[in-house]
Short mmCIF file of C-alpha atoms in Angstrom, two decimals:
data_model
loop_
_atom_site.label_atom_id
_atom_site.label_comp_id
_atom_site.label_asym_id
_atom_site.label_seq_id
_atom_site.Cartn_x
_atom_site.Cartn_y
_atom_site.Cartn_z
CA MET A 4 -47.30 -24.27 8.63
CA ALA A 5 -45.21 -25.61 5.76
CA ASP A 6 -41.59 -24.54 5.49
CA GLY A 7 -40.60 -22.22 2.67
CA TRP A 8 -37.33 -23.24 1.07
CA GLU A 9 -35.35 -20.48 -0.52
CA THR A 10 -31.85 -19.97 -1.85
CA LEU A 11 -29.95 -16.72 -1.60
CA PRO A 12 -27.05 -16.37 -4.06
CA ILE A 13 -24.60 -13.64 -3.11
CA GLU A 14 -21.84 -12.24 -5.29
CA PHE A 15 -18.98 -10.78 -3.30
CA SER A 16 -18.56 -7.24 -4.62
CA GLY A 17 -18.83 -3.64 -3.46
CA GLY A 18 -16.03 -3.67 -0.91
CA LEU A 19 -16.10 -2.16 2.56
CA ILE A 20 -19.26 -0.22 3.50
CA THR A 21 -19.62 1.73 6.75
CA ASN A 22 -22.25 4.39 5.94
CA LEU A 23 -25.35 2.16 5.87
CA SER A 24 -27.42 0.68 8.64
CA PRO A 25 -27.19 -3.12 9.00
CA ILE A 26 -30.65 -3.64 7.47
CA GLN A 27 -29.92 -1.32 4.53
CA GLN A 28 -26.59 -2.95 3.81
CA GLY A 29 -27.98 -6.48 4.05
CA ILE A 30 -30.86 -5.70 1.68
CA ASN A 31 -29.18 -3.42 -0.85
CA MET A 32 -25.56 -4.58 -0.85
CA PRO A 33 -25.46 -8.21 0.38
CA GLY A 34 -22.11 -8.88 -1.31
CA SER A 35 -20.32 -5.96 0.35
CA ALA A 36 -18.40 -6.15 3.62
CA ARG A 37 -18.73 -4.88 7.17
CA GLN A 38 -15.05 -5.65 7.58
CA LEU A 39 -12.61 -6.26 4.73
CA ARG A 40 -9.11 -6.41 6.12
CA ASN A 41 -6.10 -7.41 4.04
CA PHE A 42 -8.42 -8.38 1.21
CA GLU A 43 -8.71 -6.39 -1.98
CA PRO A 44 -11.75 -6.01 -4.27
CA SER A 45 -10.34 -7.68 -7.35
CA ILE A 46 -10.77 -6.57 -10.96
CA GLU A 47 -11.07 -10.31 -11.66
CA GLY A 48 -14.14 -10.51 -9.42
CA GLY A 49 -14.70 -11.20 -5.74
CA TYR A 50 -12.30 -10.45 -2.91
CA LYS A 51 -8.69 -11.56 -2.98
CA ARG A 52 -6.25 -11.66 -0.11
CA ILE A 53 -3.48 -9.13 -0.71
CA LEU A 54 0.07 -10.16 -1.44
CA GLY A 55 2.87 -9.60 1.03
CA TYR A 56 6.23 -7.87 1.10
CA GLN A 57 9.88 -8.77 1.51
CA LYS A 58 13.05 -6.87 2.32
CA TYR A 59 14.46 -5.29 -0.84
CA ASP A 60 17.94 -5.53 0.66
CA THR A 61 18.91 -7.78 3.56
CA SER A 62 20.98 -4.95 5.04
CA ALA A 63 19.56 -1.91 6.79
CA VAL A 64 20.28 1.56 5.49
CA PRO A 65 23.09 3.17 7.55
CA GLY A 66 22.09 5.96 9.90
CA SER A 67 19.28 6.43 12.37
CA GLY A 68 15.63 7.34 12.53
CA ILE A 69 13.07 7.32 9.77
CA ILE A 70 13.90 6.70 6.13
CA ARG A 71 12.66 10.03 4.83
CA GLY A 72 12.34 9.41 1.10
CA LEU A 73 13.03 6.89 -1.64
CA ALA A 74 13.21 6.62 -5.41
CA TYR A 75 14.43 4.22 -8.10
CA LEU A 76 17.17 5.11 -10.59
CA ASN A 77 19.23 2.96 -12.96
CA GLY A 78 18.37 -0.31 -11.23
CA LYS A 79 19.03 1.00 -7.73
CA VAL A 80 16.85 2.21 -4.88
CA VAL A 81 17.96 5.65 -3.65
CA VAL A 82 16.97 6.63 -0.09
CA ALA A 83 17.42 9.52 2.33
CA ARG A 84 18.14 8.92 6.01
CA SER A 85 19.72 10.94 8.82
CA ASN A 86 23.14 10.02 10.18
CA VAL A 87 23.62 8.33 13.55
CA GLY A 88 23.85 11.63 15.40
CA ASN A 89 20.90 13.09 13.48
CA THR A 90 22.98 16.14 12.62
CA GLU A 91 22.50 15.83 8.85
CA GLY A 92 20.76 13.72 6.23
CA HIS A 93 22.57 11.48 3.74
CA LEU A 94 21.64 9.73 0.50
CA PHE A 95 22.32 6.04 -0.04
CA GLU A 96 21.77 3.69 -2.98
CA SER A 97 21.66 -0.08 -3.42
CA PRO A 98 20.85 -2.57 -6.20
CA GLY A 99 19.68 -4.99 -3.49
CA ASP A 100 23.01 -6.78 -3.13
CA GLY A 101 23.40 -6.36 0.63
CA THR A 102 25.29 -3.05 0.54
CA TRP A 103 24.08 0.55 0.80
CA ASP A 104 26.62 2.96 -0.69
CA PRO A 105 26.61 6.66 0.21
CA VAL A 106 25.89 9.08 -2.63
CA THR A 107 28.87 11.40 -3.07
CA ASN A 108 29.76 14.38 -5.24
CA THR A 109 32.63 14.68 -7.69
CA ALA A 110 35.06 15.40 -4.83
CA GLY A 111 34.06 12.18 -3.08
CA GLN A 112 32.24 14.06 -0.32
CA VAL A 113 29.01 12.67 1.11
CA VAL A 114 26.01 14.70 -0.03
CA LYS A 115 24.43 16.44 2.94
CA LEU A 116 20.71 16.99 3.38
CA SER A 117 18.91 18.62 6.27
CA ASN A 118 18.55 16.67 9.50
CA GLY A 119 15.30 15.79 11.24
CA SER A 120 12.33 13.72 10.14
CA GLY A 121 10.84 15.85 7.36
CA LYS A 122 10.12 14.09 4.09
CA VAL A 123 12.60 14.14 1.22
CA ARG A 124 10.85 14.06 -2.16
CA PHE A 125 12.17 12.92 -5.53
CA VAL A 126 11.10 13.21 -9.14
CA LYS A 127 12.65 11.17 -11.96
CA TYR A 128 12.79 12.89 -15.34
CA ASN A 129 14.50 12.91 -18.71
CA ILE A 130 14.56 16.19 -20.62
CA GLY A 131 17.23 15.12 -23.07
CA ALA A 132 20.26 14.08 -21.00
CA GLY A 133 19.15 10.69 -19.64
CA ASP A 134 17.30 9.75 -16.45
CA LYS A 135 17.96 12.01 -13.47
CA LEU A 136 16.54 12.64 -10.02
CA MET A 137 15.78 16.05 -8.58
CA ILE A 138 15.69 15.91 -4.79
CA VAL A 139 14.14 18.42 -2.38
CA ASP A 140 14.20 18.23 1.42
CA GLY A 141 12.22 21.29 2.55
CA VAL A 142 15.30 23.11 3.91
CA LYS A 143 18.20 23.20 1.46
CA TYR A 144 18.57 23.82 -2.26
CA PRO A 145 17.45 21.07 -4.70
CA ILE A 146 19.97 18.41 -5.76
CA ILE A 147 20.31 16.80 -9.21
CA TYR A 148 21.66 13.24 -9.40
CA ASP A 149 21.95 10.92 -12.41
CA GLY A 150 23.76 8.04 -10.70
CA THR A 151 27.25 9.43 -11.38
CA PRO A 152 29.01 11.43 -8.62
CA ALA A 153 30.84 13.58 -11.16
CA ASN A 154 27.49 14.86 -12.48
CA LEU A 155 25.85 15.58 -9.11
CA VAL A 156 24.70 19.20 -8.85
CA GLU A 157 23.55 21.15 -5.81
CA LEU A 158 21.60 24.17 -7.06
CA THR A 159 23.13 26.62 -4.60
CA SER A 160 23.41 29.25 -7.34
CA ALA A 161 19.67 29.15 -8.08
CA PRO A 162 17.36 31.94 -6.88
CA THR A 163 17.14 32.02 -3.09
CA GLY A 164 13.46 31.10 -3.25
CA LEU A 165 14.42 27.56 -4.20
CA SER A 166 16.14 27.05 -0.86
CA GLY A 167 13.63 25.11 1.25
CA ALA A 168 11.67 23.69 -1.70
CA ASP A 169 9.59 20.68 -0.68
CA HIS A 170 7.70 19.63 -3.84
CA VAL A 171 8.98 18.94 -7.35
CA THR A 172 7.68 17.53 -10.63
CA VAL A 173 8.37 17.75 -14.37
CA TYR A 174 5.92 19.27 -16.84
CA LYS A 175 6.63 18.91 -20.55
CA ARG A 176 10.35 19.84 -20.58
CA LEU A 177 10.11 22.15 -17.58
CA ILE A 178 11.18 21.42 -13.99
CA VAL A 179 8.59 22.68 -11.50
CA VAL A 180 9.55 23.31 -7.87
CA ALA A 181 7.34 24.53 -5.01
CA ASN A 182 8.36 26.26 -1.79
CA GLU A 183 5.54 27.19 0.58
CA ASN A 184 3.17 29.27 -1.62
CA ARG A 185 5.68 30.01 -4.39
CA LEU A 186 6.04 28.06 -7.63
CA PHE A 187 9.25 28.11 -9.68
CA VAL A 188 9.37 26.83 -13.27
CA SER A 189 12.68 26.30 -15.05
CA ALA A 190 13.71 27.40 -18.51
CA THR A 191 12.73 24.96 -21.26
CA ALA A 192 14.86 21.79 -21.32
CA SER A 193 17.01 23.00 -18.43
CA ASP A 194 17.11 21.68 -14.88
CA THR A 195 19.56 24.32 -13.64
CA ASP A 196 18.31 27.59 -15.14
CA PHE A 197 15.59 29.20 -13.02
CA THR A 198 16.28 32.78 -14.16
CA PRO A 199 13.72 34.94 -16.02
CA ALA A 200 16.41 35.80 -18.57
CA GLY A 201 16.55 32.14 -19.58
CA GLY A 202 12.77 31.82 -19.83
CA ALA A 203 12.02 30.62 -16.28
CA PHE A 204 9.16 32.10 -14.28
CA GLU A 205 7.71 32.26 -10.79
CA ASP A 206 4.10 32.29 -9.58
CA VAL A 207 2.55 32.93 -6.17
CA PHE A 208 -0.51 31.16 -4.72
CA PRO A 209 -2.90 32.13 -1.92
CA ALA A 210 -2.01 29.20 0.34
CA THR A 211 0.74 26.64 0.95
CA ILE A 212 1.30 24.33 -2.01
CA THR A 213 0.68 20.71 -1.01
CA GLY A 214 1.20 18.91 -4.29
CA LEU A 215 1.88 19.03 -8.02
CA VAL A 216 0.62 16.66 -10.70
CA VAL A 217 0.57 16.63 -14.50
CA PHE A 218 -2.73 15.43 -15.97
CA ARG A 219 -4.03 15.68 -19.53
CA ASN A 220 -1.16 17.90 -20.63
CA THR A 221 -1.91 20.36 -17.81
CA LEU A 222 -0.02 21.09 -14.61
CA TYR A 223 -2.33 21.06 -11.58
CA VAL A 224 -1.19 22.91 -8.48
CA PHE A 225 -2.84 21.92 -5.20
CA THR A 226 -2.74 24.15 -2.13
CA THR A 227 -4.45 23.59 1.20
CA LYS A 228 -7.40 25.67 -0.04
CA THR A 229 -7.34 25.81 -3.85
CA ILE A 230 -6.68 23.90 -7.06
CA SER A 231 -5.28 25.64 -10.15
CA ALA A 232 -4.47 24.53 -13.69
CA ILE A 233 -1.44 25.84 -15.55
CA THR A 234 -0.53 25.40 -19.20
CA ALA A 235 2.77 26.81 -20.42
CA THR A 236 5.89 26.13 -22.43
CA SER A 237 7.83 29.22 -21.28
CA PHE A 238 7.43 32.54 -19.49
CA ALA A 239 5.81 33.99 -22.61
CA ASP A 240 2.69 31.80 -22.71
CA VAL A 241 1.70 30.99 -19.12
CA ASN A 242 -2.03 30.39 -18.66
CA ARG A 243 -3.32 29.82 -15.12
CA GLN A 244 -6.96 28.93 -14.49
CA PRO A 245 -8.72 28.28 -11.15
CA ILE A 246 -10.35 24.87 -10.71
CA SER A 247 -11.54 25.43 -7.16
CA ASN A 248 -11.18 28.39 -4.82
CA ASP A 249 -12.56 26.66 -1.73
CA LEU A 250 -11.32 23.07 -1.99
CA GLY A 251 -7.73 21.86 -1.89
CA CYS A 252 -5.50 18.97 -0.91
CA VAL A 253 -5.03 18.89 2.86
CA GLU A 254 -2.47 16.07 3.00
CA PRO A 255 0.70 16.04 0.87
CA ASP A 256 1.74 12.73 -0.71
CA THR A 257 -1.85 11.58 -1.28
CA ILE A 258 -2.01 12.76 -4.92
CA GLN A 259 -1.90 10.03 -7.58
CA GLU A 260 -3.20 9.61 -11.12
CA ILE A 261 -5.18 6.41 -11.66
CA ALA A 262 -7.07 5.30 -14.77
CA GLY A 263 -7.78 8.79 -16.09
CA ASP A 264 -8.48 10.43 -12.73
CA VAL A 265 -6.38 12.16 -10.06
CA VAL A 266 -6.96 11.07 -6.45
CA PHE A 267 -6.22 13.51 -3.62
CA MET A 268 -7.16 13.97 0.03
CA GLY A 269 -9.66 16.76 0.48
CA PRO A 270 -10.95 18.03 3.83
CA ASP A 271 -13.89 15.60 3.66
CA GLY A 272 -12.11 12.50 2.34
CA LEU A 273 -10.53 11.27 -0.84
CA ARG A 274 -11.69 13.01 -4.00
CA LEU A 275 -11.16 12.65 -7.73
CA LEU A 276 -10.16 15.33 -10.16
CA SER A 277 -11.65 13.83 -13.32
CA GLY A 278 -11.59 14.80 -16.96
CA THR A 279 -14.97 15.30 -18.62
CA ASP A 280 -16.12 15.09 -22.22
CA LYS A 281 -15.70 18.84 -22.54
CA ILE A 282 -12.12 19.71 -23.49
CA GLY A 283 -10.33 21.54 -20.68
CA ASP A 284 -13.10 20.84 -18.20
CA VAL A 285 -12.71 18.75 -15.03
CA GLY A 286 -15.04 17.41 -12.36
CA LEU A 287 -14.51 16.97 -8.62
CA ALA A 288 -16.19 14.13 -6.79
CA THR A 289 -15.74 12.42 -3.44
CA VAL A 290 -15.11 8.67 -3.60
CA THR A 291 -15.08 7.69 0.07
CA LYS A 292 -18.68 8.38 1.13
CA ASN A 293 -19.22 4.62 1.50
CA ILE A 294 -16.52 4.54 4.17
CA GLN A 295 -16.92 8.06 5.59
CA SER A 296 -16.63 7.02 9.23
CA GLU A 297 -13.56 4.94 8.39
CA ILE A 298 -11.88 7.79 6.52
CA ASN A 299 -12.64 10.26 9.32
CA SER A 300 -11.06 7.95 11.88
CA PHE A 301 -8.12 7.31 9.58
CA LEU A 302 -7.43 11.04 9.16
CA THR A 303 -7.76 11.74 12.87
CA LYS A 304 -5.53 8.87 13.97
CA HIS A 305 -2.51 9.59 11.76
CA ASN A 306 -0.31 12.66 11.31
CA SER A 307 1.40 11.72 8.04
CA PHE A 308 0.40 9.80 4.93
CA SER A 309 1.94 8.21 1.86
CA SER A 310 0.29 6.76 -1.22
CA PHE A 311 1.08 4.70 -4.29
CA LEU A 312 -0.56 2.88 -7.18
CA ILE A 313 -0.68 -0.77 -8.16
CA ARG A 314 -1.41 -0.07 -11.79
CA GLY A 315 -1.86 -3.69 -12.81
CA LYS A 316 -4.78 -3.90 -10.36
CA SER A 317 -6.24 -0.40 -10.98
CA GLN A 318 -5.62 0.16 -7.29
CA TYR A 319 -4.85 3.18 -5.13
CA ARG A 320 -3.42 2.68 -1.65
CA ILE A 321 -2.92 5.22 1.12
CA LEU A 322 -0.99 4.31 4.27
CA GLY A 323 -1.15 6.22 7.53
CA TRP A 324 1.81 6.95 9.79
CA ARG A 325 1.87 7.64 13.50
CA ALA A 326 5.08 7.45 15.49
CA GLY A 327 5.06 4.56 17.94
CA ASP A 328 2.55 2.39 16.11
CA SER A 329 3.53 -1.26 15.86
CA VAL A 330 3.70 -3.00 12.52
CA SER A 331 0.57 -5.05 13.25
CA ASN A 332 -1.42 -1.90 14.11
CA SER A 333 -0.26 0.11 11.10
CA GLN A 334 -3.32 0.94 9.02
CA GLY A 335 -4.01 1.77 5.42
CA LEU A 336 -6.84 1.92 2.90
CA LEU A 337 -6.97 0.57 -0.64
CA GLY A 338 -9.41 1.37 -3.40
CA THR A 339 -9.90 -0.55 -6.64
CA GLN A 340 -11.35 1.45 -9.51
CA PHE A 341 -13.79 -0.50 -11.66
CA ALA A 342 -14.95 2.40 -13.86
CA GLN A 343 -12.50 4.14 -16.17
CA GLN A 344 -13.36 7.60 -14.92
CA GLY A 345 -15.49 9.26 -12.28
CA GLY A 346 -14.85 6.93 -9.35
CA GLY A 347 -18.44 5.78 -8.93
CA GLU A 348 -17.25 2.18 -9.10
CA MET A 349 -14.43 2.43 -6.57
CA ALA A 350 -14.49 -0.32 -3.94
CA TRP A 351 -12.55 -0.02 -0.68
CA ALA A 352 -10.84 -2.22 1.89
CA GLU A 353 -8.50 -1.83 4.85
CA THR A 354 -4.91 -2.96 5.27
CA ARG A 355 -3.17 -3.83 8.53
CA GLY A 356 0.50 -4.70 8.89
CA ILE A 357 2.14 -2.39 6.32
CA LYS A 358 4.07 0.25 8.25
CA ALA A 359 5.21 2.96 5.85
CA PHE A 360 6.45 6.53 6.19
CA VAL A 361 7.40 6.85 2.51
CA THR A 362 6.39 4.85 -0.57
CA HIS A 363 7.21 4.73 -4.27
CA SER A 364 5.88 2.79 -7.28
CA GLU A 365 6.82 2.77 -10.94
CA TYR A 366 7.29 0.50 -13.93
CA SER A 367 10.76 -0.74 -14.82
CA GLY A 368 10.23 -2.21 -18.27
CA THR A 369 7.21 -4.47 -17.83
CA ASN A 370 7.80 -5.00 -14.10
CA GLU A 371 5.84 -2.95 -11.61
CA LEU A 372 8.03 -2.03 -8.63
CA ILE A 373 6.56 -0.89 -5.31
CA PHE A 374 8.73 0.07 -2.35
CA PHE A 375 8.14 1.43 1.14
CA ALA A 376 10.20 2.22 4.22
CA ASN A 377 9.70 3.25 7.84
CA ASP A 378 11.89 3.72 10.92
CA ASP A 379 13.41 0.25 11.19
CA GLY A 380 16.06 1.05 8.57
CA TYR A 381 14.97 -1.42 5.90
CA VAL A 382 13.46 -0.88 2.48
CA TYR A 383 10.66 -3.32 1.61
CA GLN A 384 9.24 -4.38 -1.73
CA LEU A 385 5.48 -4.89 -1.92
CA GLU A 386 3.52 -7.44 -3.96
CA GLN A 387 6.18 -10.01 -3.12
CA GLY A 388 5.44 -13.39 -1.56
CA ASN A 389 2.67 -14.34 0.78
CA ALA A 390 3.84 -13.01 4.12
CA PHE A 391 4.51 -9.63 5.66
CA ASP A 392 8.27 -10.14 5.70
CA THR A 393 8.25 -13.16 8.06
CA ASP A 394 4.78 -12.69 9.54
CA VAL A 395 1.59 -14.41 8.45
CA ILE A 396 -0.92 -12.18 6.65
CA ASN A 397 -4.08 -12.24 8.76
CA ALA A 398 -7.08 -11.40 6.62
CA SER A 399 -10.76 -11.15 7.52
CA PHE A 400 -14.04 -10.60 5.68
CA PHE A 401 -17.34 -10.03 7.47
CA SER A 402 -20.39 -9.97 5.22
CA PRO A 403 -23.42 -7.79 6.04
CA TYR A 404 -26.14 -9.19 8.28
CA LEU A 405 -28.58 -10.69 5.77
CA PRO A 406 -32.32 -10.28 6.47
CA ILE A 407 -33.14 -12.79 3.66
CA ASN A 408 -36.29 -11.00 2.51
CA ASP A 409 -38.36 -10.43 5.68
CA PRO A 410 -36.16 -9.54 8.69
CA THR A 411 -39.03 -10.26 11.12
CA LEU A 412 -39.21 -13.97 10.25
CA ARG A 413 -36.92 -16.49 11.91
CA LYS A 414 -34.91 -18.61 9.47
CA THR A 415 -33.19 -21.95 9.65
CA ILE A 416 -29.97 -22.22 7.64
CA TYR A 417 -29.78 -25.73 6.19
CA SER A 418 -26.63 -25.36 4.14
CA VAL A 419 -24.11 -22.79 2.98
CA HIS A 420 -22.11 -23.29 -0.18
CA THR A 421 -18.99 -21.22 -0.77
CA TYR A 422 -17.48 -20.78 -4.21
CA LEU A 423 -13.78 -20.02 -3.96
CA ASP A 424 -11.10 -19.86 -6.60
CA PRO A 425 -7.98 -20.72 -4.58
CA GLU A 426 -4.58 -20.31 -6.15
CA GLY A 427 -3.20 -22.73 -3.56
CA SER A 428 -3.90 -24.25 -0.16
CA PHE A 429 -5.43 -22.15 2.57
CA ARG A 430 -6.65 -22.16 6.13
CA ALA A 431 -9.95 -20.46 6.85
CA ALA A 432 -13.01 -20.53 9.05
CA MET A 433 -16.58 -19.46 8.34
CA ARG A 434 -18.93 -18.35 11.11
CA LEU A 435 -22.67 -17.70 11.05
CA ASN A 436 -23.86 -14.93 13.37
CA TYR A 437 -27.55 -14.62 14.25
CA ASP A 438 -29.39 -11.51 15.41
CA PHE A 439 -26.48 -9.16 14.70
CA GLY A 440 -24.15 -11.33 16.78
CA GLY A 441 -26.10 -10.66 19.98
CA ALA A 442 -24.64 -12.23 23.13
CA GLU A 443 -28.10 -13.38 24.27
CA VAL A 444 -28.39 -15.66 21.23
CA ILE A 445 -26.58 -18.99 20.95
CA GLN A 446 -24.18 -18.59 18.03
CA PRO A 447 -23.01 -21.55 15.94
CA ASP A 448 -19.41 -22.66 16.14
CA PRO A 449 -17.14 -21.65 13.26
CA ILE A 450 -16.87 -24.05 10.34
CA ASP A 451 -13.40 -25.06 9.19
CA LEU A 452 -12.84 -24.41 5.48
CA THR A 453 -9.22 -25.54 5.39
CA ASN A 454 -8.29 -26.92 2.01
CA ILE A 455 -5.14 -28.85 1.08
CA LEU A 456 -4.65 -29.43 -2.61
CA GLU A 457 -4.22 -32.94 -3.93
CA SER A 458 -0.83 -34.15 -5.12
CA GLY A 459 -2.10 -34.19 -8.70
CA SER A 460 -2.23 -30.41 -8.67
CA GLY A 461 1.42 -30.10 -7.82
CA ASP A 462 1.12 -30.17 -4.02
CA TYR A 463 1.81 -32.93 -1.53
CA ASP A 464 0.09 -34.42 1.48
CA ILE A 465 1.42 -33.65 4.93
CA GLY A 466 2.04 -35.82 7.93
CA MET A 467 3.89 -36.31 11.18
CA TYR A 468 4.68 -39.96 11.79
CA GLY A 469 6.60 -40.92 14.92
CA SER A 470 9.49 -38.53 15.15
CA SER A 471 9.43 -37.18 11.59
CA LEU A 472 8.18 -33.74 10.72
CA PHE A 473 6.72 -33.24 7.26
CA SER A 474 5.19 -30.32 5.45
CA THR A 475 3.65 -29.52 2.10
CA HIS A 476 4.60 -27.54 -0.99
CA GLU A 477 1.92 -24.91 -1.40
CA VAL A 478 1.44 -21.94 -3.65
CA ASP A 479 -0.30 -18.57 -3.52
CA ALA A 480 -3.43 -18.63 -1.38
CA SER A 481 -4.40 -15.06 -2.04
CA ALA A 482 -7.94 -16.05 -3.04
CA ALA A 483 -8.56 -17.73 0.30
CA VAL A 484 -10.85 -16.44 3.02
CA ASN A 485 -7.98 -16.27 5.49
CA GLY A 486 -5.04 -17.65 3.57
CA ALA A 487 -1.58 -18.28 4.91
CA VAL A 488 0.82 -19.49 2.30
CA ILE A 489 3.42 -22.19 2.53
CA ALA A 490 6.76 -21.96 0.84
CA THR A 491 8.58 -25.28 0.41
CA THR A 492 8.58 -28.92 1.47
CA ALA A 493 10.91 -29.91 4.31
CA THR A 494 11.52 -33.06 6.35
CA ALA A 495 13.25 -33.16 9.74
CA ASN A 496 13.46 -35.24 12.91
CA VAL A 497 11.94 -34.00 16.16
CA ASN A 498 14.69 -33.88 18.76
CA GLY A 499 13.21 -34.67 22.16
CA ALA A 500 9.70 -34.51 23.58
CA THR A 501 7.34 -31.56 23.23
CA SER A 502 4.93 -30.93 26.11
CA SER A 503 2.29 -28.16 26.06
CA SER A 504 4.56 -25.94 24.05
CA THR A 505 4.75 -24.22 20.69
CA GLY A 506 8.53 -24.60 20.57
CA VAL A 507 9.95 -27.62 18.72
CA VAL A 508 13.58 -28.69 18.39
CA VAL A 509 14.44 -30.51 15.15
CA ASP A 510 17.48 -31.82 13.32
CA GLY A 511 18.34 -33.81 10.21
CA ASN A 512 16.60 -31.34 7.86
CA ASN A 513 16.56 -32.39 4.22
CA GLU A 514 15.38 -28.94 3.06
CA THR A 515 15.07 -25.46 4.53
CA ILE A 516 12.20 -25.01 6.98
CA THR A 517 10.32 -21.77 6.33
CA VAL A 518 7.58 -19.77 8.00
CA ASN A 519 3.99 -20.93 7.20
CA GLN A 520 4.81 -24.58 6.47
CA TYR A 521 2.09 -26.90 7.77
CA VAL A 522 2.81 -29.59 10.35
CA SER A 523 0.61 -32.63 10.93
CA GLY A 524 0.63 -36.26 11.95
CA THR A 525 -0.02 -38.53 14.92
CA GLY A 526 -0.75 -36.52 18.05
CA ILE A 527 -0.96 -33.21 16.24
CA VAL A 528 -4.02 -31.15 17.23
CA GLY A 529 -5.61 -28.95 14.59
CA THR A 530 -3.61 -27.73 11.61
CA PRO A 531 -0.58 -25.94 13.06
CA TYR A 532 1.97 -24.24 10.90
CA VAL A 533 5.47 -22.87 11.41
CA ALA A 534 5.00 -19.39 12.88
CA THR A 535 8.66 -18.55 13.55
CA VAL A 536 11.96 -20.03 12.43
CA THR A 537 14.53 -19.09 15.07
CA ASP A 538 17.06 -21.19 13.20
CA GLN A 539 16.93 -24.50 11.33
CA ASN A 540 17.01 -26.43 14.62
CA ASN A 541 14.50 -24.37 16.57
CA ILE A 542 11.03 -23.50 15.32
CA VAL A 543 7.83 -22.14 16.85
CA LEU A 544 4.43 -23.52 15.82
CA SER A 545 1.19 -21.56 15.61
CA SER A 546 -0.49 -23.56 18.40
CA VAL A 547 0.48 -25.51 21.50
CA GLN A 548 1.27 -29.20 20.93
CA THR A 549 2.12 -32.14 23.16
#
């Protein structure tokens, strides 16, 4: 019988899918992914390897334990961390110059927060007296800080209900603070007056308040079981309307506004609170049905969550936290929104290697700043560089199993063409798996897709000749299938023989050797790269060499 030649073009889109059978996914969504790790569905098309992170400050924040909260004020990152004895919490700030200074009051005394590992939350606002932070720690009274110790205020004279507040936001020119199921709203244009005589008011909800967000000129109050909408300018004109009496936000710090919608974690996954064409009306829709098994596992595995936006990418990220997890096992999910509202075009992927207890993102001028911190004492800045601090970003994409029309007919694959848009050199491998990767079937070896740009594009060839170690200048490889990015060109002499080892001793460097630089030349096997730089005379390669 004559062969039938066919081509099967596949556009990579749709993101991670876990709720379809292999046959369904291969037929209906061939460009989606069975695994999409450390890739992001890109608004520019296709899948793009995520960017990395670097230390915001080379020094660790003084103290011990988890960094419990962070914010950005007047060009400095402000963080909360317990002292060495874990008897009280302190605030520190740094412009990233290598020094963390304690936040003090007008008397020069260190500001004291509660001890422990509970989250400290911040809101930045300006109601007429410049940028300020209001800080709540779930135990003590709120604190107001504008970057000047003389102006720091601890609201110890506020109503007793504010003691223990754990959520805070700003609505119009009102400061809104939540404590358990009670909501306190300040007098207009005042961050210190919470008295009814001044125009402040209090409201009570049927369950614990888990989050506050302002959306479409309305304050939305999330509890574990309900969602309510409040419009007000003072005590005299408060209007509270129920949005849902049987659905709430079950995880604090998952609420974010993205592209005209509000994302929050409901009991069945991430949902959107979306505006509709009808004024004052909203819709509620789940956006994680495509990854329902993944989201269920994610919720079960972790006991705390943080979230942030990458607004320039229309992207929402949620990171899980579980004490004791290593950095490499730290998991998160990211969703890119392709539709302006409604979430029907939200594509998902998984992250591994971003360990975060608290996160924060905002614009400073035209620069989008994204920070996170955990229990190692450092603050990190995301969307920086092409490594996770000093570690290579390992990324993987598994396409669906493709039936290619009739799944009962055996096929012969004659050629596979990949269309990539690399922003620099990359290392990658492509593997074909037959019959769902069954062990009883002989599977082809992986195909090397490593690409090194030509010198005409601004990069340089690599080589190892005799005793000289060379590398290449490479740029962002975030479009690669499994990209690892190289930083700078360096030349050095190998000092002594290397036998069945990844360790290499070098000297005579003409430039700084950095992690991820390629190494090649006579006797080099494969395409090793610099995995670790112990110092400029001792490096570790990614594979054993002799």
